[in-house]
Amino acid sequence: MASTIDIQKIQLEHVTIRSGKDFDVVRSNLESIVPRIDDGIFTLLRYRETARALRELEALPVLSIFGFRDHGAAVQVAGLQRQAI
């Protein structure tokens, strides 16, 4: 049986927020006003409760925190020092 690869292009909007305030202050402020997606969504998806997961996702605000990655730590391999989450 031959394998197939399906490629889809998606649209992505990258937003950069510049501020004269301290990084930790801005991060804290954003996290206080932008809700994080409840990890229970992933449990629902794992058990194929897709309709319920979709209802819960649609009830969220347009902007939500999906997860966190410390990109600043990742760019250290290139010798850069950045604060980026």
Tab-separated table of C-alpha atoms in Angstrom:
chain	number	residue	atom	x	y	z
A	1	MET	CA	0.000	0.000	0.000
A	2	ALA	CA	1.466	3.330	-1.058
A	3	SER	CA	1.622	6.246	1.340
A	4	THR	CA	0.112	9.563	0.409
A	5	ILE	CA	0.897	13.069	1.556
A	6	ASP	CA	-1.812	15.683	1.604
A	7	ILE	CA	-0.680	19.313	1.808
A	8	GLN	CA	-3.004	22.156	2.699
A	9	LYS	CA	-2.092	25.816	2.906
A	10	ILE	CA	-3.540	27.751	5.810
A	11	GLN	CA	-3.705	31.465	6.381
A	12	LEU	CA	-1.811	32.740	9.377
A	13	GLU	CA	-1.812	36.192	10.867
A	14	HIS	CA	1.320	37.048	12.863
A	15	VAL	CA	0.869	39.911	15.303
A	16	THR	CA	3.812	41.690	16.898
A	17	ILE	CA	3.154	43.803	19.965
A	18	ARG	CA	5.812	46.370	20.795
A	19	SER	CA	5.791	48.061	24.170
A	20	GLY	CA	8.046	50.272	26.226
A	21	LYS	CA	6.949	48.339	29.314
A	22	ASP	CA	8.881	45.484	30.902
A	23	PHE	CA	8.382	42.089	29.202
A	24	ASP	CA	7.025	40.409	32.341
A	25	VAL	CA	4.490	43.224	32.895
A	26	VAL	CA	3.183	42.968	29.330
A	27	ARG	CA	3.037	39.174	29.503
A	28	SER	CA	1.157	39.272	32.807
A	29	ASN	CA	-1.313	41.841	31.473
A	30	LEU	CA	-1.997	39.830	28.314
A	31	GLU	CA	-2.458	36.608	30.259
A	32	SER	CA	-4.938	38.350	32.557
A	33	ILE	CA	-7.188	39.495	29.684
A	34	VAL	CA	-6.791	36.677	27.129
A	35	PRO	CA	-8.247	33.368	28.352
A	36	ARG	CA	-6.366	30.115	28.004
A	37	ILE	CA	-8.125	27.211	26.293
A	38	ASP	CA	-9.062	24.610	28.891
A	39	ASP	CA	-6.943	21.473	28.484
A	40	GLY	CA	-10.172	19.478	28.831
A	41	ILE	CA	-10.728	20.245	25.137
A	42	PHE	CA	-7.820	17.953	24.289
A	43	THR	CA	-9.294	15.181	26.439
A	44	LEU	CA	-12.587	15.511	24.574
A	45	LEU	CA	-10.755	15.284	21.260
A	46	ARG	CA	-8.744	12.276	22.424
A	47	TYR	CA	-12.031	10.460	23.115
A	48	ARG	CA	-13.518	11.642	19.814
A	49	GLU	CA	-16.072	13.946	21.459
A	50	THR	CA	-15.584	16.352	18.577
A	51	ALA	CA	-19.057	17.896	18.595
A	52	ARG	CA	-18.782	18.794	22.284
A	53	ALA	CA	-15.220	20.092	21.833
A	54	LEU	CA	-16.376	22.265	18.935
A	55	ARG	CA	-19.221	23.744	20.999
A	56	GLU	CA	-16.800	24.593	23.795
A	57	LEU	CA	-14.284	26.136	21.402
A	58	GLU	CA	-16.966	28.205	19.671
A	59	ALA	CA	-18.036	29.593	23.060
A	60	LEU	CA	-14.554	31.040	23.622
A	61	PRO	CA	-13.569	34.580	22.629
A	62	VAL	CA	-11.986	35.027	19.203
A	63	LEU	CA	-8.531	35.350	20.765
A	64	SER	CA	-7.482	32.613	23.182
A	65	ILE	CA	-4.194	31.224	24.441
A	66	PHE	CA	-3.710	27.773	22.949
A	67	GLY	CA	-0.430	27.023	24.674
A	68	PHE	CA	2.917	28.466	25.668
A	69	ARG	CA	6.337	27.949	24.112
A	70	ASP	CA	9.476	29.745	25.231
A	71	HIS	CA	10.831	30.878	21.874
A	72	GLY	CA	13.498	32.914	23.648
A	73	ALA	CA	15.060	29.704	24.931
A	74	ALA	CA	14.917	28.193	21.438
A	75	VAL	CA	16.860	31.016	19.768
A	76	GLN	CA	19.716	30.574	22.237
A	77	VAL	CA	21.024	27.813	19.970
A	78	ALA	CA	21.769	30.606	17.479
A	79	GLY	CA	23.513	32.648	20.160
A	80	LEU	CA	20.627	35.119	20.524
A	81	GLN	CA	19.140	36.468	23.733
A	82	ARG	CA	15.406	37.190	23.414
A	83	GLN	CA	12.353	37.297	25.614
A	84	ALA	CA	9.648	35.673	23.508
A	85	ILE	CA	6.725	33.507	24.544
